Amino acid sequence: MLRPDYPITTDRIILRPFTPADLDALNSFQSRADVARYLYWGPRSRAESAAALAKRVHSSTISQDGQFLAVAVELTATGQLIGDLNLEYLSAEHRQGEIGFVFHPDHHGKGLALEAATELLRLGFEELGLHRIIGRCDGRNTASKALMERLGMRQEAHLRENEIVKGVWTDELVYAMLEDEWKATR
């Protein structure tokens, strides 16, 4: 079981559960075409963001396979919501999980996603006891690819034209990190 001791603070950000009050801030980046470009969903309406937020509000702990932990990322200095993290519990038996992240473009290139995703890996390995954590992205998503590499994850697969996303055949990149690799970086 994973029930993080919120809030989790770093030098510049706070990780916390989502609340219903996050709707406007979440929609401010989920509604953008540049944010949704490489995701399975398109730019979200306010109602679609509200539905996504409702799931996140009720996903602040993990107790079994198939559940995901949703984590809001806010700037310490302003309290502004700038990112959306998730850690999915893929298998208790095999101790595997998957991370995902979406950040407001105004905050790209500042190392904030790296800071937040590092904490997400820590939660997965050190608190949930995972053995292996993966991350996947569209092959065209150079920013997500670079982030996973900066996290110390290694590319395990490049699946050529394995999915049709928004009507286009796309490649998928799969990155992973093992618990021992995580420990070696600490």
Coordinates of N, CA and C in Angstrom, one line a residue:
M1 N 0.8 -1.2 0.0 CA 0.0 0.0 0.0 C 0.9 1.2 0.0
L2 N 0.4 2.2 -0.7 CA 1.1 3.5 -0.7 C 0.2 4.6 -0.4
R3 N 0.5 5.3 0.7 CA -0.3 6.4 1.2 C 0.8 7.5 1.6
P4 N 1.2 8.3 0.6 CA 2.3 9.3 0.8 C 1.9 10.2 1.9
D5 N 3.0 10.6 2.6 CA 2.9 11.6 3.7 C 2.9 13.0 3.0
Y6 N 1.8 13.5 2.6 CA 1.7 14.8 2.0 C 1.6 15.9 3.0
P7 N 2.1 17.1 2.5 CA 2.7 17.4 1.3 C 4.1 17.0 1.2
I8 N 4.6 16.7 0.0 CA 6.0 16.4 -0.2 C 6.6 17.6 -0.8
T9 N 7.6 18.1 -0.2 CA 8.2 19.4 -0.6 C 9.7 19.2 -1.1
T10 N 10.0 19.9 -2.1 CA 11.4 19.9 -2.6 C 11.8 21.4 -2.6
D11 N 12.9 21.7 -3.2 CA 13.3 23.1 -3.2 C 12.3 24.1 -3.8
R12 N 11.7 23.7 -4.9 CA 10.8 24.6 -5.6 C 9.4 24.2 -5.8
I13 N 9.1 22.9 -5.4 CA 7.7 22.4 -5.7 C 7.1 21.7 -4.5
I14 N 5.8 21.6 -4.5 CA 5.1 20.8 -3.5 C 4.3 19.8 -4.3
L15 N 4.4 18.5 -3.8 CA 3.5 17.5 -4.4 C 2.4 17.2 -3.4
R16 N 1.2 17.1 -3.9 CA 0.1 16.9 -3.0 C -1.1 16.2 -3.7
P17 N -2.1 15.8 -3.0 CA -3.3 15.2 -3.7 C -4.0 16.3 -4.5
F18 N -4.7 15.9 -5.5 CA -5.6 16.9 -6.2 C -6.8 17.2 -5.4
T19 N -7.4 18.4 -5.6 CA -8.6 18.8 -4.9 C -9.6 19.3 -6.0
P20 N -10.9 19.4 -5.7 CA -11.8 19.9 -6.7 C -11.4 21.4 -7.1
A21 N -10.8 22.1 -6.2 CA -10.4 23.5 -6.5 C -9.3 23.6 -7.6
D22 N -8.8 22.5 -8.0 CA -7.7 22.5 -9.1 C -8.2 22.5 -10.5
L23 N -9.5 22.6 -10.7 CA -10.1 22.5 -12.0 C -9.6 23.5 -13.0
D24 N -9.7 24.8 -12.6 CA -9.3 25.8 -13.6 C -7.8 25.7 -14.0
A25 N -6.9 25.5 -13.0 CA -5.5 25.3 -13.3 C -5.2 24.1 -14.1
L26 N -5.9 23.0 -13.8 CA -5.7 21.8 -14.6 C -6.1 21.9 -16.0
N27 N -7.3 22.5 -16.2 CA -7.8 22.8 -17.5 C -7.0 23.8 -18.3
S28 N -6.3 24.7 -17.6 CA -5.4 25.7 -18.3 C -4.3 25.0 -19.1
F29 N -3.9 23.8 -18.7 CA -2.9 23.1 -19.6 C -3.5 21.9 -20.3
Q30 N -4.5 21.2 -19.8 CA -5.1 20.1 -20.5 C -5.9 20.5 -21.7
S31 N -6.3 21.8 -21.8 CA -7.1 22.3 -22.9 C -6.2 22.7 -24.1
R32 N -4.9 22.7 -23.9 CA -4.0 23.2 -24.9 C -3.6 22.1 -25.9
A33 N -3.7 22.4 -27.2 CA -3.3 21.5 -28.2 C -1.8 21.1 -28.1
D34 N -0.9 22.0 -27.8 CA 0.5 21.6 -27.7 C 0.7 20.7 -26.5
V35 N -0.1 20.7 -25.5 CA 0.1 19.7 -24.4 C -0.5 18.3 -24.8
A36 N -1.6 18.3 -25.5 CA -2.2 17.0 -25.8 C -1.6 16.4 -27.1
R37 N -0.7 17.1 -27.8 CA -0.2 16.7 -29.1 C 0.2 15.2 -29.1
Y38 N 1.0 14.8 -28.1 CA 1.5 13.4 -28.1 C 0.8 12.5 -27.1
L39 N -0.4 12.9 -26.6 CA -1.1 12.1 -25.6 C -2.3 11.4 -26.4
Y40 N -2.9 10.4 -25.7 CA -4.0 9.7 -26.3 C -5.2 10.5 -26.5
W41 N -5.3 11.6 -25.7 CA -6.5 12.4 -25.7 C -6.2 13.7 -26.4
G42 N -7.2 14.4 -26.9 CA -7.0 15.7 -27.5 C -7.2 16.8 -26.4
P43 N -7.1 18.1 -26.8 CA -7.3 19.1 -25.9 C -8.7 18.9 -25.2
R44 N -8.7 19.1 -23.9 CA -9.9 18.8 -23.1 C -10.7 20.0 -22.9
S45 N -12.0 19.9 -23.0 CA -13.0 20.9 -22.6 C -12.9 21.0 -21.0
R46 N -13.6 22.0 -20.5 CA -13.6 22.2 -19.0 C -14.3 20.9 -18.4
A47 N -15.4 20.5 -19.1 CA -16.1 19.3 -18.6 C -15.3 18.0 -18.6
E48 N -14.5 17.9 -19.7 CA -13.6 16.7 -19.7 C -12.5 16.8 -18.7
S49 N -11.9 18.0 -18.4 CA -11.0 18.2 -17.4 C -11.6 17.9 -16.0
A50 N -12.9 18.3 -15.8 CA -13.6 18.0 -14.6 C -13.7 16.5 -14.3
A51 N -14.0 15.8 -15.4 CA -14.1 14.3 -15.3 C -12.8 13.7 -14.9
A52 N -11.7 14.2 -15.6 CA -10.4 13.7 -15.3 C -10.0 14.0 -13.9
L53 N -10.3 15.2 -13.4 CA -10.0 15.6 -12.1 C -10.7 14.8 -11.0
A54 N -11.9 14.5 -11.3 CA -12.7 13.7 -10.3 C -12.0 12.3 -10.1
K55 N -11.4 11.7 -11.1 CA -10.7 10.5 -10.9 C -9.4 10.7 -10.1
R56 N -8.8 11.8 -10.4 CA -7.5 12.2 -9.7 C -7.7 12.5 -8.2
V57 N -8.8 13.1 -7.9 CA -9.2 13.5 -6.5 C -9.3 12.2 -5.7
H58 N -9.8 11.1 -6.3 CA -10.0 9.9 -5.5 C -8.9 8.9 -5.8
S59 N -7.7 9.4 -6.2 CA -6.5 8.5 -6.4 C -5.3 9.0 -5.7
S60 N -5.5 9.3 -4.4 CA -4.3 9.8 -3.6 C -3.6 8.7 -2.8
T61 N -4.1 7.4 -3.0 CA -3.4 6.2 -2.4 C -3.5 5.1 -3.4
I62 N -2.6 4.1 -3.2 CA -2.6 2.9 -3.9 C -2.7 1.7 -3.0
S63 N -3.6 0.8 -3.2 CA -3.7 -0.4 -2.3 C -3.7 -1.7 -3.1
Q64 N -3.9 -1.6 -4.4 CA -3.9 -2.9 -5.2 C -3.5 -2.6 -6.7
D65 N -3.2 -3.7 -7.4 CA -2.9 -3.7 -8.8 C -4.0 -2.9 -9.6
G66 N -3.6 -2.2 -10.6 CA -4.5 -1.5 -11.5 C -4.9 -0.1 -11.0
Q67 N -4.6 0.3 -9.8 CA -4.8 1.6 -9.3 C -3.7 2.5 -9.6
F68 N -4.0 3.8 -9.6 CA -2.9 4.8 -9.9 C -2.9 5.9 -8.8
L69 N -1.8 6.4 -8.5 CA -1.6 7.5 -7.6 C -1.5 8.8 -8.5
A70 N -2.4 9.7 -8.2 CA -2.4 11.0 -8.9 C -1.8 12.1 -8.0
V71 N -0.9 12.8 -8.5 CA -0.2 13.8 -7.7 C -0.2 15.1 -8.4
A72 N -0.6 16.2 -7.7 CA -0.6 17.5 -8.2 C 0.8 18.1 -7.9
V73 N 1.3 18.9 -8.8 CA 2.6 19.6 -8.6 C 2.3 21.1 -8.6
E74 N 2.7 21.7 -7.5 CA 2.5 23.2 -7.5 C 3.8 23.9 -7.1
L75 N 3.9 25.1 -7.6 CA 5.1 25.9 -7.3 C 5.0 26.3 -5.8
T76 N 6.1 26.2 -5.1 CA 6.2 26.6 -3.7 C 6.0 28.1 -3.6
A77 N 6.6 28.8 -4.5 CA 6.6 30.3 -4.4 C 5.2 30.9 -4.6
T78 N 4.4 30.3 -5.4 CA 3.1 30.9 -5.8 C 1.9 30.1 -5.5
G79 N 2.1 28.8 -5.2 CA 0.9 27.9 -5.0 C 0.2 27.5 -6.3
Q80 N 0.8 27.9 -7.4 CA 0.2 27.6 -8.7 C 0.3 26.1 -9.1
L81 N -0.7 25.5 -9.5 CA -0.7 24.1 -10.1 C 0.0 24.1 -11.4
I82 N 1.1 23.4 -11.6 CA 1.8 23.4 -12.9 C 1.9 22.0 -13.5
G83 N 1.6 21.0 -12.8 CA 1.8 19.6 -13.3 C 0.9 18.6 -12.7
D84 N 0.9 17.5 -13.4 CA 0.1 16.3 -13.1 C 0.9 15.1 -13.3
L85 N 1.1 14.4 -12.2 CA 1.9 13.2 -12.2 C 1.0 12.0 -11.9
N86 N 1.4 10.8 -12.4 CA 0.7 9.6 -12.0 C 1.7 8.4 -11.9
L87 N 1.4 7.5 -11.0 CA 2.2 6.3 -10.8 C 1.1 5.2 -10.8
E88 N 1.2 4.3 -11.8 CA 0.2 3.2 -11.9 C 0.9 2.0 -11.3
Y89 N 0.1 1.2 -10.5 CA 0.6 0.0 -9.9 C 0.2 -1.1 -10.9
L90 N 1.1 -1.5 -11.7 CA 0.9 -2.5 -12.8 C 0.7 -3.9 -12.3
S91 N 1.6 -4.3 -11.3 CA 1.6 -5.7 -10.8 C 2.2 -5.8 -9.4
A92 N 1.4 -6.2 -8.5 CA 2.0 -6.5 -7.1 C 2.9 -7.7 -7.1
E93 N 2.5 -8.7 -7.9 CA 3.3 -9.9 -7.9 C 4.7 -9.7 -8.5
H94 N 4.7 -8.9 -9.5 CA 6.0 -8.6 -10.2 C 6.6 -7.3 -9.7
R95 N 5.9 -6.6 -8.8 CA 6.4 -5.3 -8.2 C 6.8 -4.3 -9.3
Q96 N 5.8 -4.1 -10.2 CA 6.1 -3.2 -11.4 C 5.0 -2.0 -11.4
G97 N 5.5 -0.9 -11.8 CA 4.7 0.3 -12.0 C 5.1 1.1 -13.2
E98 N 4.3 2.1 -13.5 CA 4.5 3.0 -14.6 C 4.3 4.4 -14.2
I99 N 5.2 5.3 -14.6 CA 5.0 6.7 -14.3 C 4.5 7.5 -15.5
G100 N 3.9 8.6 -15.3 CA 3.5 9.5 -16.4 C 3.5 10.9 -15.8
F101 N 3.6 11.9 -16.7 CA 3.7 13.3 -16.3 C 3.2 14.2 -17.4
V102 N 2.5 15.3 -17.0 CA 2.1 16.3 -17.9 C 2.3 17.6 -17.2
F103 N 3.0 18.6 -17.8 CA 3.3 19.9 -17.2 C 2.8 21.0 -18.1
H104 N 2.5 22.1 -17.5 CA 2.1 23.3 -18.2 C 3.3 23.8 -19.0
P105 N 3.2 24.1 -20.3 CA 4.3 24.5 -21.1 C 5.1 25.8 -20.6
D106 N 4.4 26.6 -19.8 CA 5.1 27.8 -19.3 C 6.2 27.4 -18.3
H107 N 6.2 26.2 -17.9 CA 7.1 25.7 -16.9 C 8.1 24.6 -17.4
H108 N 8.1 24.5 -18.7 CA 9.0 23.5 -19.3 C 10.4 24.1 -19.3
G109 N 11.4 23.2 -19.3 CA 12.8 23.7 -19.4 C 13.4 24.3 -18.2
K110 N 12.8 24.1 -17.1 CA 13.3 24.7 -15.8 C 13.7 23.6 -14.8
G111 N 13.6 22.4 -15.2 CA 14.0 21.3 -14.3 C 12.9 20.9 -13.3
L112 N 11.7 21.5 -13.4 CA 10.7 21.3 -12.4 C 10.1 19.9 -12.6
A113 N 9.9 19.4 -13.8 CA 9.4 18.1 -14.1 C 10.4 17.0 -13.6
L114 N 11.7 17.3 -13.8 CA 12.7 16.4 -13.2 C 12.6 16.3 -11.7
E115 N 12.5 17.4 -11.1 CA 12.4 17.5 -9.6 C 11.1 16.7 -9.2
A116 N 10.0 16.9 -9.8 CA 8.8 16.2 -9.4 C 8.8 14.7 -9.8
A117 N 9.3 14.3 -10.9 CA 9.3 12.9 -11.4 C 10.3 12.1 -10.5
T118 N 11.4 12.8 -10.1 CA 12.3 12.1 -9.2 C 11.6 11.7 -7.9
E119 N 10.8 12.6 -7.4 CA 10.0 12.2 -6.2 C 9.0 11.1 -6.4
L120 N 8.5 11.1 -7.6 CA 7.5 10.0 -8.0 C 8.2 8.7 -8.0
L121 N 9.4 8.6 -8.6 CA 10.2 7.4 -8.6 C 10.6 7.0 -7.2
R122 N 10.9 7.9 -6.3 CA 11.2 7.6 -4.9 C 10.0 7.0 -4.2
L123 N 8.8 7.5 -4.5 CA 7.6 7.0 -3.9 C 7.4 5.5 -4.4
G124 N 7.6 5.3 -5.7 CA 7.5 4.0 -6.2 C 8.4 2.9 -5.7
F125 N 9.7 3.3 -5.7 CA 10.7 2.4 -5.2 C 10.8 2.3 -3.7
E126 N 10.9 3.4 -3.0 CA 11.1 3.4 -1.6 C 9.9 3.2 -0.7
E127 N 8.7 3.6 -1.2 CA 7.5 3.5 -0.3 C 6.6 2.4 -0.8
L128 N 6.4 2.2 -2.1 CA 5.6 1.2 -2.6 C 6.3 -0.2 -2.7
G129 N 7.7 -0.1 -2.8 CA 8.5 -1.3 -2.9 C 8.6 -1.9 -4.3
L130 N 8.5 -1.1 -5.3 CA 8.5 -1.6 -6.7 C 9.9 -2.1 -7.0
H131 N 10.0 -3.0 -7.9 CA 11.2 -3.6 -8.4 C 11.6 -2.9 -9.7
R132 N 10.5 -2.5 -10.5 CA 10.8 -2.0 -11.9 C 9.7 -0.9 -12.1
I133 N 10.1 0.2 -12.7 CA 9.2 1.3 -13.1 C 9.5 1.6 -14.5
I134 N 8.4 1.7 -15.3 CA 8.6 2.0 -16.7 C 7.9 3.4 -17.0
G135 N 8.3 4.0 -18.1 CA 7.7 5.2 -18.6 C 7.6 5.0 -20.1
R136 N 6.5 5.4 -20.7 CA 6.3 5.3 -22.2 C 5.9 6.6 -22.8
C137 N 6.3 6.8 -24.0 CA 6.0 8.1 -24.7 C 5.9 7.8 -26.2
D138 N 5.2 8.7 -26.9 CA 5.2 8.8 -28.3 C 6.6 9.0 -28.8
G139 N 7.0 8.3 -29.8 CA 8.4 8.5 -30.3 C 8.8 9.9 -30.7
R140 N 7.8 10.7 -31.1 CA 8.0 12.1 -31.5 C 8.2 13.0 -30.3
N141 N 7.9 12.6 -29.1 CA 7.9 13.4 -27.9 C 9.3 13.5 -27.3
T142 N 10.1 14.4 -27.9 CA 11.5 14.5 -27.5 C 11.6 15.0 -26.1
A143 N 10.7 15.8 -25.6 CA 10.8 16.3 -24.2 C 10.6 15.2 -23.2
S144 N 9.6 14.4 -23.4 CA 9.4 13.3 -22.5 C 10.6 12.3 -22.5
K145 N 11.0 12.0 -23.7 CA 12.2 11.1 -23.9 C 13.4 11.7 -23.1
A146 N 13.7 13.0 -23.3 CA 14.8 13.6 -22.6 C 14.6 13.5 -21.1
L147 N 13.4 13.8 -20.6 CA 13.1 13.7 -19.2 C 13.4 12.4 -18.6
M148 N 12.9 11.3 -19.3 CA 13.2 10.0 -18.7 C 14.6 9.6 -18.7
E149 N 15.4 10.1 -19.7 CA 16.8 9.9 -19.7 C 17.5 10.6 -18.6
R150 N 17.1 11.9 -18.3 CA 17.7 12.7 -17.2 C 17.3 12.0 -15.9
L151 N 16.2 11.3 -15.8 CA 15.8 10.6 -14.6 C 16.7 9.4 -14.3
G152 N 17.5 9.0 -15.4 CA 18.3 7.8 -15.3 C 17.7 6.5 -15.8
M153 N 16.5 6.7 -16.4 CA 15.8 5.6 -17.0 C 16.5 5.2 -18.3
R154 N 16.5 4.0 -18.7 CA 17.1 3.6 -19.9 C 16.1 3.1 -20.9
Q155 N 16.4 3.4 -22.2 CA 15.4 3.0 -23.2 C 15.5 1.5 -23.4
E156 N 14.4 0.8 -23.3 CA 14.4 -0.6 -23.5 C 13.8 -1.0 -24.8
A157 N 12.9 -0.2 -25.4 CA 12.3 -0.5 -26.6 C 11.9 0.7 -27.5
H158 N 12.0 0.5 -28.7 CA 11.5 1.5 -29.7 C 10.5 0.7 -30.6
L159 N 9.3 0.8 -30.3 CA 8.3 0.0 -31.1 C 7.8 0.9 -32.3
R160 N 8.1 0.4 -33.5 CA 7.9 1.1 -34.7 C 6.4 1.0 -35.1
E161 N 5.8 2.1 -35.3 CA 4.4 2.2 -35.8 C 3.5 1.2 -35.1
N162 N 3.5 1.1 -33.8 CA 2.8 0.1 -33.1 C 1.4 0.5 -32.8
E163 N 1.0 1.8 -32.9 CA -0.3 2.3 -32.5 C -0.7 3.4 -33.5
I164 N -2.0 3.4 -33.7 CA -2.6 4.6 -34.4 C -3.1 5.5 -33.3
V165 N -2.5 6.7 -33.3 CA -2.9 7.7 -32.3 C -3.4 8.9 -33.1
K166 N -4.6 9.3 -32.9 CA -5.3 10.4 -33.6 C -5.1 10.3 -35.1
G167 N -5.3 9.0 -35.5 CA -5.4 8.8 -37.0 C -4.0 8.6 -37.6
V168 N -2.9 8.6 -36.9 CA -1.6 8.5 -37.4 C -0.8 7.3 -36.8
W169 N -0.1 6.5 -37.6 CA 0.7 5.5 -37.0 C 1.9 6.2 -36.2
T170 N 2.1 5.8 -35.0 CA 3.2 6.4 -34.2 C 4.1 5.3 -33.6
D171 N 5.3 5.7 -33.4 CA 6.2 4.9 -32.7 C 6.0 5.1 -31.2
E172 N 6.4 4.1 -30.4 CA 6.3 4.2 -28.9 C 7.7 3.9 -28.4
L173 N 8.2 4.7 -27.4 CA 9.4 4.4 -26.7 C 9.1 4.0 -25.3
V174 N 9.8 2.9 -24.9 CA 9.6 2.4 -23.5 C 10.9 2.5 -22.8
Y175 N 10.8 3.2 -21.6 CA 12.0 3.4 -20.8 C 11.7 2.6 -19.5
A176 N 12.8 2.3 -18.7 CA 12.6 1.6 -17.5 C 13.8 1.9 -16.5
M177 N 13.5 1.7 -15.3 CA 14.5 1.7 -14.2 C 14.2 0.6 -13.2
L178 N 15.3 -0.1 -12.8 CA 15.1 -1.1 -11.8 C 15.5 -0.5 -10.4
E179 N 15.0 -1.2 -9.4 CA 15.2 -0.8 -8.0 C 16.7 -0.6 -7.7
D180 N 17.5 -1.5 -8.1 CA 19.0 -1.5 -7.9 C 19.6 -0.3 -8.6
E181 N 19.1 0.1 -9.8 CA 19.6 1.3 -10.5 C 19.2 2.5 -9.7
W182 N 18.0 2.6 -9.2 CA 17.5 3.7 -8.4 C 18.4 3.8 -7.2
K183 N 18.7 2.7 -6.5 CA 19.5 2.8 -5.2 C 20.9 3.3 -5.6
A184 N 21.4 2.9 -6.7 CA 22.8 3.3 -7.1 C 22.9 4.8 -7.4
T185 N 21.8 5.5 -7.7 CA 21.8 6.9 -7.9 C 21.6 7.7 -6.7
R186 N 21.3 7.1 -5.6 CA 21.0 7.8 -4.3 C 22.2 7.9 -3.5

